């Protein structure tokens, strides 16, 4: 069943309650809050511009930081309203109260195409508790609800889920629609070969994803710290590499599952190892282990090695669908970024549908300047993983069916 899209709503003159993800990183400088990365705000612009062009009166709801259900001006959204004004070249009104007479009065004065941002919804404990009265109070400020906050869709909060029950129509915004199109649509019947690249810090974070994708993928390419838990589970030396010692049985279970399903599950054949985690470290490549040597004693594996890079690039070149979650090394430090970079270049150059999910993976791809060359970079960290796992996201479930 498909969800209602904002594109099929007639919103002229309507008060549209738009939930977005404006939870941007900031820093304090000279007594002012500065937004250090406005990507999330920019991601919401297509929906916002669409609503403005259609003559809606847009009332934006967002959360920011963790004020834990109390008013804390450290987490005010006012600077975001100012920044948004410059991005859209139009004054964005700001309501210092989330619900009640203050926003009601401001909204009553709005004209078609006007935009107002409500103060941080998490100033009310009822938001995260998904309290019905609060959801209804939010809903009373508008006529229809549009949810574009994919990054918060795995949370059943008042402004992401509860509110939908109190409005006539609840539609997905353009960003939400794109997220679902790629993470659900494209992955439900992927063009083959379907190659999944998995890395990052822990196997335990990704078990659900691995198991769900085991039903679909042709090949897994494993890297990152999680690779060494699989090494250890097979008796390959791991030196000082990061290993989840309590997940060895799980790793073996996954390897057996891949084998029984005929899914190719590739682990690094060599690695970069170091004795020092720093930006000036000079890691060395381990030998290629065909049952022979893994990571040296006293050394830590921090990236996949050159032989592995070559092997993975070949796999990627013939893929028709690539899903990537989790960096293949400690890419934050230049000496350990080569593997992740080289694989990212191969993904970008492949003719496949290429989907990047996961906060750090998307950061890596952006850092390499390759984001525009991917089919899609998801804006959701936890939400993307849960969707890929096949879980129902409350923020999506609450939307109207068409
Ligand atoms: P994502 O956010 O894309 O889902 P994760 O949060 O699972 O990714 O993992 C990202 C982190 O994994 C990065 O900070 C990276 O430094 C770390 N990492 C990758 N490879 C290794 C490794 N070999 N050893 C230790 N940490 C690693
Ligand atoms: Mg992460």
Tab-separated table of C-alpha atoms and ligand atoms in Angstrom:
chain	number	residue	atom	x	y	z
A	1	UNK	CA	0.000	0.000	0.000
A	2	UNK	CA	1.314	3.392	-0.924
A	3	UNK	CA	1.442	6.415	1.308
A	4	UNK	CA	-0.075	9.765	0.396
A	5	UNK	CA	2.463	12.178	-1.097
A	6	UNK	CA	2.554	15.914	-0.557
A	7	UNK	CA	2.522	16.188	-4.353
A	8	UNK	CA	-1.063	14.993	-4.487
A	9	UNK	CA	-2.366	17.322	-1.782
A	10	UNK	CA	-4.085	20.564	-2.693
A	11	UNK	CA	-2.686	22.929	-0.119
A	12	UNK	CA	-3.622	26.403	-1.382
A	13	UNK	CA	-4.675	28.496	1.600
A	14	UNK	CA	-4.305	25.484	3.871
A	15	UNK	CA	-2.324	25.533	7.111
A	16	UNK	CA	0.212	22.771	6.570
A	17	UNK	CA	1.958	21.346	9.630
A	18	UNK	CA	5.340	20.309	8.268
A	19	UNK	CA	7.571	18.108	10.453
A	20	UNK	CA	11.215	18.342	9.441
A	21	UNK	CA	14.574	17.245	10.792
A	22	UNK	CA	16.439	20.440	11.684
A	23	UNK	CA	18.615	18.778	14.306
A	24	UNK	CA	21.783	20.382	12.944
A	25	UNK	CA	25.245	20.519	14.518
A	26	UNK	CA	26.079	23.936	15.983
A	27	UNK	CA	28.869	25.709	17.837
A	28	UNK	CA	28.942	28.697	20.172
A	29	UNK	CA	31.078	31.555	18.926
A	30	UNK	CA	31.229	35.072	20.378
A	31	UNK	CA	27.994	34.465	22.254
A	32	UNK	CA	26.198	33.441	19.069
A	33	UNK	CA	25.032	30.034	17.925
A	34	UNK	CA	26.488	29.146	14.555
A	35	UNK	CA	25.230	26.253	12.437
A	36	UNK	CA	28.285	24.248	11.369
A	37	UNK	CA	26.529	21.995	8.850
A	38	UNK	CA	23.120	22.910	7.427
A	39	UNK	CA	22.681	19.812	5.257
A	40	UNK	CA	19.565	18.711	7.113
A	41	UNK	CA	17.935	22.095	6.629
A	42	UNK	CA	18.797	22.077	2.926
A	43	UNK	CA	17.369	18.576	2.533
A	44	UNK	CA	13.974	19.894	3.577
A	45	UNK	CA	13.957	22.747	1.077
A	46	UNK	CA	12.346	20.905	-1.858
A	47	UNK	CA	9.240	20.175	0.217
A	48	UNK	CA	9.199	23.627	1.755
A	49	UNK	CA	9.595	25.363	-1.613
A	50	UNK	CA	6.886	23.170	-3.098
A	51	UNK	CA	4.467	24.148	-0.336
A	52	UNK	CA	5.305	27.845	-0.657
A	53	UNK	CA	4.840	27.722	-4.435
A	54	UNK	CA	1.476	26.016	-3.995
A	55	UNK	CA	0.283	28.769	-1.654
A	56	UNK	CA	0.236	26.840	1.607
A	57	UNK	CA	0.659	28.518	4.993
A	58	UNK	CA	3.504	26.449	6.329
A	59	UNK	CA	3.858	25.790	10.046
A	60	UNK	CA	7.128	23.960	10.652
A	61	UNK	CA	7.690	21.626	13.600
A	62	UNK	CA	11.163	20.412	14.533
A	63	UNK	CA	13.261	19.253	17.439
A	64	UNK	CA	16.768	20.332	18.311
A	65	UNK	CA	19.181	18.733	20.740
A	66	UNK	CA	18.102	17.056	23.953
A	67	UNK	CA	16.325	19.597	26.148
A	68	UNK	CA	14.653	16.635	27.912
A	69	UNK	CA	11.139	17.990	27.981
A	70	UNK	CA	11.850	21.399	29.501
A	71	UNK	CA	12.373	24.885	28.104
A	72	UNK	CA	16.111	25.408	27.677
A	73	UNK	CA	17.137	28.300	25.476
A	74	UNK	CA	20.405	26.592	24.720
A	75	UNK	CA	18.239	24.532	22.383
A	76	UNK	CA	16.072	27.255	20.904
A	77	UNK	CA	15.298	26.973	17.212
A	78	UNK	CA	15.399	30.753	16.731
A	79	UNK	CA	18.842	30.740	15.021
A	80	UNK	CA	17.520	28.059	12.670
A	81	UNK	CA	14.577	30.298	11.706
A	82	UNK	CA	17.069	33.044	10.833
A	83	UNK	CA	19.215	30.683	8.802
A	84	UNK	CA	16.196	29.276	7.008
A	85	UNK	CA	15.145	32.830	6.099
A	86	UNK	CA	18.427	33.375	4.289
A	87	UNK	CA	18.191	30.009	2.543
A	88	UNK	CA	14.738	30.650	1.118
A	89	UNK	CA	15.114	34.414	0.683
A	90	UNK	CA	11.976	35.070	2.656
A	91	UNK	CA	11.210	35.949	6.256
A	92	UNK	CA	10.495	32.911	8.397
A	93	UNK	CA	8.254	33.812	11.328
A	94	UNK	CA	9.154	32.311	14.682
A	95	UNK	CA	6.829	31.287	17.476
A	96	UNK	CA	8.527	31.238	20.872
A	97	UNK	CA	5.850	28.861	22.136
A	98	UNK	CA	5.151	25.449	20.594
A	99	UNK	CA	1.399	25.297	21.238
A	100	UNK	CA	-1.319	27.638	22.503
A	101	UNK	CA	-2.195	31.298	22.037
A	102	UNK	CA	1.220	32.519	20.845
A	103	UNK	CA	1.460	30.344	17.713
A	104	UNK	CA	-2.306	30.519	17.204
A	105	UNK	CA	-2.165	34.338	17.020
A	106	UNK	CA	0.796	34.349	14.638
A	107	UNK	CA	-0.721	31.694	12.384
A	108	UNK	CA	-4.004	33.608	12.164
A	109	UNK	CA	-2.090	36.504	10.571
A	110	UNK	CA	-0.296	34.350	7.983
A	111	UNK	CA	-0.890	34.773	4.258
A	112	UNK	CA	-0.643	32.110	1.567
A	113	UNK	CA	3.014	31.193	1.027
A	114	UNK	CA	4.114	32.361	4.488
A	115	UNK	CA	6.338	30.213	6.674
A	116	UNK	CA	6.471	29.967	10.443
A	117	UNK	CA	8.743	27.845	12.614
A	118	UNK	CA	7.521	26.673	16.003
A	119	UNK	CA	9.932	26.526	18.932
A	120	UNK	CA	11.611	23.182	19.713
A	121	UNK	CA	8.865	20.564	20.188
A	122	UNK	CA	11.063	18.779	22.723
A	123	UNK	CA	10.596	21.659	25.164
A	124	UNK	CA	7.495	19.633	26.082
A	125	UNK	CA	7.970	16.224	27.713
A	126	UNK	CA	4.705	15.195	26.009
A	127	UNK	CA	6.493	15.213	22.644
A	128	UNK	CA	8.683	12.168	23.255
A	129	UNK	CA	5.954	10.552	25.357
A	130	UNK	CA	3.658	10.858	22.317
A	131	UNK	CA	0.956	12.208	24.596
A	132	UNK	CA	-2.409	12.471	22.828
A	133	UNK	CA	-3.425	15.854	24.253
A	134	UNK	CA	-0.178	17.445	23.086
A	135	UNK	CA	-0.490	15.811	19.664
A	136	UNK	CA	-4.020	17.196	19.388
A	137	UNK	CA	-2.832	20.674	20.439
A	138	UNK	CA	-0.189	20.600	17.704
A	139	UNK	CA	-2.725	19.305	15.188
A	140	UNK	CA	-5.134	22.130	16.028
A	141	UNK	CA	-2.587	24.599	14.595
A	142	UNK	CA	-3.051	23.260	11.068
A	143	UNK	CA	-5.302	21.554	8.554
A	144	UNK	CA	-3.045	18.863	7.162
A	145	UNK	CA	0.170	17.172	8.266
A	146	UNK	CA	3.229	16.566	6.112
A	147	UNK	CA	6.097	14.517	7.492
A	148	UNK	CA	9.516	15.063	5.929
A	149	UNK	CA	11.553	14.136	9.022
A	150	UNK	CA	12.834	10.768	7.869
A	151	UNK	CA	15.675	10.879	10.418
A	152	UNK	CA	13.098	10.921	13.222
A	153	UNK	CA	10.596	8.517	11.627
A	154	UNK	CA	11.708	5.555	13.756
A	155	UNK	CA	10.497	7.387	16.854
A	156	UNK	CA	6.831	7.393	17.849
A	157	UNK	CA	6.643	10.957	19.066
A	158	UNK	CA	3.731	13.408	19.104
A	159	UNK	CA	4.985	15.507	16.173
A	160	UNK	CA	6.128	12.535	14.078
A	161	UNK	CA	3.373	9.995	14.647
A	162	UNK	CA	0.695	10.921	17.212
A	163	UNK	CA	-0.348	14.074	15.401
A	164	UNK	CA	-1.502	12.115	12.333
A	165	UNK	CA	-4.532	10.777	14.189
A	166	UNK	CA	-5.795	14.327	14.770
A	167	UNK	CA	-5.626	15.696	11.215
A	168	UNK	CA	-7.667	14.873	8.120
A	169	UNK	CA	-4.698	13.952	5.994
A	170	UNK	CA	-1.112	12.991	6.736
A	171	UNK	CA	1.244	12.942	3.776
A	172	UNK	CA	4.921	12.223	3.216
A	173	UNK	CA	7.157	15.088	2.132
A	174	UNK	CA	9.465	14.859	-0.878
A	175	UNK	CA	12.512	13.827	1.156
A	176	UNK	CA	10.544	11.157	3.022
A	177	UNK	CA	9.230	9.920	-0.322
A	178	UNK	CA	12.740	9.652	-1.761
A	179	UNK	CA	14.016	7.798	1.299
A	180	UNK	CA	11.203	5.261	0.996
A	181	UNK	CA	11.665	4.990	-2.757
A	182	UNK	CA	15.317	3.995	-2.355
A	183	UNK	CA	15.481	2.155	0.965
A	184	UNK	CA	12.219	0.295	0.471
A	185	UNK	CA	11.316	0.387	-3.226
A	186	UNK	CA	14.702	-0.167	-4.870
A	187	UNK	CA	15.755	-2.725	-2.264
A	188	UNK	CA	12.585	-4.788	-2.385
A	189	UNK	CA	13.399	-6.154	-5.839
A	190	UNK	CA	16.974	-5.072	-6.447
A	191	UNK	CA	18.585	-5.353	-9.875
A	192	UNK	CA	21.229	-8.084	-9.673
A	193	UNK	CA	23.979	-8.647	-8.790
A	194	UNK	CA	23.045	-6.920	-5.528
A	195	UNK	CA	26.206	-6.144	-3.566
A	196	UNK	CA	26.041	-5.032	0.059
A	197	UNK	CA	29.096	-3.299	1.515
A	198	UNK	CA	29.098	-3.391	5.300
A	199	UNK	CA	31.587	-1.851	7.661
A	200	UNK	CA	31.582	0.404	10.673
A	201	UNK	CA	32.353	-0.236	14.244
A	202	UNK	CA	30.236	-3.135	15.471
A	203	UNK	CA	28.642	-6.308	14.147
A	204	UNK	CA	26.107	-6.071	16.956
A	205	UNK	CA	24.741	-2.763	15.547
A	206	UNK	CA	24.081	-4.370	12.209
A	207	UNK	CA	22.817	-7.890	12.930
A	208	UNK	CA	19.244	-7.056	11.962
A	209	UNK	CA	20.420	-5.519	8.706
A	210	UNK	CA	22.726	-8.443	7.894
A	211	UNK	CA	19.987	-10.988	8.504
A	212	UNK	CA	17.390	-9.078	6.504
A	213	UNK	CA	19.761	-8.550	3.578
A	214	UNK	CA	20.824	-12.173	3.628
A	215	UNK	CA	17.457	-12.864	2.001
A	216	UNK	CA	18.199	-10.481	-0.863
A	217	UNK	CA	21.895	-9.867	-1.431
A	218	UNK	CA	24.133	-11.842	-3.771
A	219	UNK	CA	27.378	-10.685	-2.194
A	220	UNK	CA	28.489	-9.035	1.050
A	221	UNK	CA	31.771	-7.134	1.153
A	222	UNK	CA	32.805	-6.760	4.784
A	223	UNK	CA	35.210	-4.196	6.219
A	224	UNK	CA	35.577	-1.869	9.178
A	225	UNK	CA	36.087	-3.052	12.720
A	226	UNK	CA	33.290	-5.589	12.333
A	227	UNK	CA	35.523	-7.624	10.013
A	228	UNK	CA	37.796	-8.550	12.904
A	229	UNK	CA	35.024	-10.125	14.915
A	230	UNK	CA	34.508	-12.419	11.912
A	231	UNK	CA	38.283	-13.027	11.788
A	232	UNK	CA	38.387	-13.993	15.428
A	233	UNK	CA	35.376	-16.261	15.029
A	234	UNK	CA	37.332	-18.175	12.388
A	235	UNK	CA	40.598	-18.271	14.298
A	236	UNK	CA	42.396	-15.668	12.135
A	237	UNK	CA	44.758	-13.556	14.289
A	238	UNK	CA	43.386	-10.086	15.071
A	239	UNK	CA	46.248	-8.513	17.074
A	240	UNK	CA	44.946	-5.498	18.943
A	241	UNK	CA	42.089	-4.861	16.498
A	242	UNK	CA	38.687	-4.016	17.803
A	243	UNK	CA	36.759	-7.263	18.319
A	244	UNK	CA	33.412	-7.929	19.982
A	245	UNK	CA	34.500	-10.921	22.012
A	246	UNK	CA	30.944	-11.763	23.072
A	247	UNK	CA	29.701	-11.866	19.456
A	248	UNK	CA	31.835	-14.701	18.122
A	249	UNK	CA	28.987	-17.196	18.111
A	250	UNK	CA	26.827	-14.689	16.318
A	251	UNK	CA	29.556	-14.138	13.726
A	252	UNK	CA	29.768	-17.898	13.148
A	253	UNK	CA	25.999	-18.072	12.864
A	254	UNK	CA	26.057	-15.360	10.187
A	255	UNK	CA	28.828	-17.111	8.259
A	256	UNK	CA	26.869	-20.377	8.364
A	257	UNK	CA	23.705	-18.614	7.278
A	258	UNK	CA	25.487	-17.110	4.270
A	259	UNK	CA	26.872	-20.504	3.355
A	260	UNK	CA	23.489	-22.218	3.604
A	261	UNK	CA	21.821	-19.547	1.499
A	262	UNK	CA	24.552	-19.483	-1.110
A	263	UNK	CA	25.276	-15.831	-0.403
A	264	UNK	CA	28.905	-14.808	-0.965
A	265	UNK	CA	30.248	-13.280	2.247
A	266	UNK	CA	33.660	-11.741	1.575
A	267	UNK	CA	36.007	-10.736	4.371
A	268	UNK	CA	39.172	-8.673	3.886
A	269	UNK	CA	42.081	-10.704	2.506
A	270	UNK	CA	44.565	-8.142	3.824
A	271	UNK	CA	44.468	-5.078	6.085
A	272	UNK	CA	46.341	-1.977	7.063
A	273	UNK	CA	47.722	-2.321	10.563
A	274	UNK	CA	49.267	0.249	12.877
A	275	UNK	CA	50.703	0.580	16.350
A	276	UNK	CA	49.553	4.158	16.682
A	277	UNK	CA	46.134	5.706	16.064
A	278	UNK	CA	47.008	9.186	14.842
A	279	UNK	CA	46.897	11.464	11.807
A	280	UNK	CA	50.609	10.937	11.240
A	281	UNK	CA	50.631	7.162	11.643
A	282	UNK	CA	52.235	5.108	8.912
A	283	UNK	CA	50.257	1.877	8.719
A	284	UNK	CA	51.601	-1.154	6.891
A	285	UNK	CA	49.780	-3.793	4.915
A	286	UNK	CA	49.407	-7.216	6.448
A	287	UNK	CA	50.156	-10.288	4.395
A	288	UNK	CA	47.430	-11.827	2.323
A	289	UNK	CA	45.916	-14.559	4.428
A	290	UNK	CA	44.627	-17.596	2.723
A	291	UNK	CA	44.412	-19.284	6.057
A	292	UNK	CA	47.835	-17.881	6.881
A	293	UNK	CA	48.493	-14.665	8.725
A	294	UNK	CA	46.000	-12.063	9.853
A	295	UNK	CA	46.779	-9.010	11.940
A	296	UNK	CA	50.202	-8.970	13.642
A	297	UNK	CA	50.504	-9.314	17.371
A	298	UNK	CA	50.621	-5.891	19.019
A	299	UNK	CA	49.207	-4.199	15.904
A	300	UNK	CA	45.687	-2.955	15.194
A	301	UNK	CA	43.858	-3.231	11.862
A	302	UNK	CA	42.491	0.174	10.875
A	303	UNK	CA	41.591	-0.206	7.197
A	304	UNK	CA	41.201	-2.823	4.504
A	305	UNK	CA	44.416	-3.514	2.606
A	306	UNK	CA	45.271	-2.948	-1.082
A	307	UNK	CA	44.502	-6.520	-2.191
A	308	UNK	CA	41.086	-6.285	-0.575
A	309	UNK	CA	40.457	-2.922	-2.203
A	310	UNK	CA	41.214	-4.446	-5.617
A	311	UNK	CA	38.993	-7.452	-4.916
A	312	UNK	CA	36.075	-5.335	-3.693
A	313	UNK	CA	36.386	-2.895	-6.585
A	314	UNK	CA	36.033	-5.779	-9.042
A	315	UNK	CA	32.874	-6.980	-7.297
A	316	UNK	CA	31.419	-3.471	-7.290
A	317	UNK	CA	32.184	-2.926	-10.980
A	318	UNK	CA	29.833	-5.736	-12.000
A	319	UNK	CA	27.050	-4.906	-9.519
A	320	UNK	CA	23.655	-3.589	-10.601
A	321	UNK	CA	22.621	-2.513	-7.095
A	322	UNK	CA	24.986	-1.439	-4.316
A	323	UNK	CA	23.949	-0.715	-0.751
A	324	UNK	CA	26.656	0.594	1.531
A	325	UNK	CA	26.549	1.014	5.283
A	326	UNK	CA	29.575	1.591	7.467
A	327	UNK	CA	33.066	2.906	6.624
A	328	UNK	CA	35.730	0.275	5.879
A	329	UNK	CA	38.366	1.846	8.110
A	330	UNK	CA	38.961	4.726	10.504
A	331	UNK	CA	38.400	7.135	7.594
A	332	UNK	CA	38.391	10.158	9.938
A	333	UNK	CA	42.206	9.901	10.016
A	334	UNK	CA	43.865	10.408	6.593
A	335	UNK	CA	46.368	7.527	6.877
A	336	UNK	CA	43.455	5.107	7.388
A	337	UNK	CA	41.029	6.510	4.797
A	338	UNK	CA	42.381	4.982	1.589
A	339	UNK	CA	40.257	1.829	1.636
A	340	UNK	CA	36.993	3.652	2.252
A	341	UNK	CA	37.896	6.284	-0.353
A	342	UNK	CA	38.892	3.834	-3.024
A	343	UNK	CA	35.769	1.743	-2.545
A	344	UNK	CA	33.651	4.922	-2.579
A	345	UNK	CA	35.221	5.871	-5.924
A	346	UNK	CA	34.398	2.446	-7.323
A	347	UNK	CA	30.802	2.723	-6.115
A	348	UNK	CA	30.487	6.189	-7.678
A	349	UNK	CA	31.925	4.940	-10.976
A	350	UNK	CA	29.748	1.817	-11.162
A	351	UNK	CA	26.680	1.932	-13.352
A	352	UNK	CA	24.660	0.446	-10.478
A	353	UNK	CA	21.878	1.937	-8.409
A	354	UNK	CA	23.982	3.092	-5.453
A	355	UNK	CA	22.496	3.709	-2.022
A	356	UNK	CA	24.477	4.959	0.954
A	357	UNK	CA	22.912	4.622	4.397
A	358	UNK	CA	24.337	5.402	7.821
A	359	UNK	CA	25.553	8.647	9.337
A	360	UNK	CA	29.288	8.042	9.180
A	361	UNK	CA	29.177	6.406	5.738
A	362	UNK	CA	27.399	9.435	4.282
A	363	UNK	CA	29.904	11.737	6.016
A	364	UNK	CA	32.741	9.754	4.420
A	365	UNK	CA	31.223	9.917	0.944
A	366	UNK	CA	30.681	13.658	1.307
A	367	UNK	CA	34.201	14.164	2.587
A	368	UNK	CA	35.483	12.521	-0.594
A	369	UNK	CA	33.276	14.812	-2.689
A	370	UNK	CA	31.382	11.833	-4.129
A	371	UNK	CA	27.884	12.325	-2.721
A	372	UNK	CA	26.497	13.767	-5.968
A	373	UNK	CA	27.670	10.727	-7.876
A	374	UNK	CA	25.651	8.282	-5.775
A	375	UNK	CA	22.043	7.487	-6.650
A	376	UNK	CA	21.016	8.297	-3.097
A	377	UNK	CA	22.552	9.191	0.263
A	378	UNK	CA	20.102	8.608	3.090
A	379	UNK	CA	19.611	11.315	5.714
A	380	UNK	CA	18.603	8.824	8.379
A	381	UNK	CA	21.070	6.928	10.544
A	382	UNK	CA	18.991	4.733	12.845
A	383	UNK	CA	15.888	5.202	10.715
A	384	UNK	CA	17.607	3.890	7.554
A	385	UNK	CA	18.903	0.817	9.343
A	386	UNK	CA	15.482	0.037	10.807
A	387	UNK	CA	13.805	0.453	7.428
A	388	UNK	CA	16.340	-1.841	5.731
A	389	UNK	CA	15.771	-4.368	8.511
A	390	UNK	CA	12.135	-4.372	7.443
A	391	UNK	CA	10.847	-2.726	10.602
A	392	UNK	CA	7.758	-0.528	10.498
A	393	UNK	CA	8.699	3.086	11.232
A	394	UNK	CA	6.010	4.780	13.350
A	395	UNK	CA	6.444	8.053	11.449
A	396	UNK	CA	5.739	6.259	8.188
A	397	UNK	CA	3.000	3.966	9.480
A	398	UNK	CA	1.021	6.992	10.696
A	399	UNK	CA	0.761	8.503	7.212
A	400	UNK	CA	-2.477	8.256	5.208
A	401	UNK	CA	-2.821	5.497	2.624
A	402	UNK	CA	-3.830	6.332	-0.914
B	1	LIG	P1	27.509	4.306	10.079
B	1	LIG	O1	27.308	5.563	10.900
B	1	LIG	O2	27.813	4.620	8.644
B	1	LIG	O3	26.411	3.321	10.263
B	1	LIG	P2	29.144	3.104	12.133
B	1	LIG	O4	28.636	4.098	13.102
B	1	LIG	O5	28.733	1.695	12.281
B	1	LIG	O6	28.853	3.606	10.625
B	1	LIG	O7	30.752	3.072	12.184
B	1	LIG	C1	31.533	4.195	11.906
B	1	LIG	C2	32.813	4.177	12.683
B	1	LIG	O8	33.516	2.956	12.523
B	1	LIG	C3	33.747	5.258	12.194
B	1	LIG	O9	33.864	6.243	13.197
B	1	LIG	C4	35.082	4.535	11.958
B	1	LIG	O10	36.197	5.232	12.458
B	1	LIG	C5	34.886	3.242	12.704
B	1	LIG	N1	35.746	2.195	12.149
B	1	LIG	C6	35.797	1.737	10.889
B	1	LIG	N2	36.760	0.817	10.744
B	1	LIG	C7	37.343	0.673	11.958
B	1	LIG	C8	38.416	-0.134	12.463
B	1	LIG	N3	39.079	-0.985	11.682
B	1	LIG	N4	38.732	-0.002	13.768
B	1	LIG	C9	38.064	0.848	14.580
B	1	LIG	N5	37.058	1.637	14.163
B	1	LIG	C10	36.703	1.555	12.863
B	2	LIG	MG1	27.541	5.906	13.029
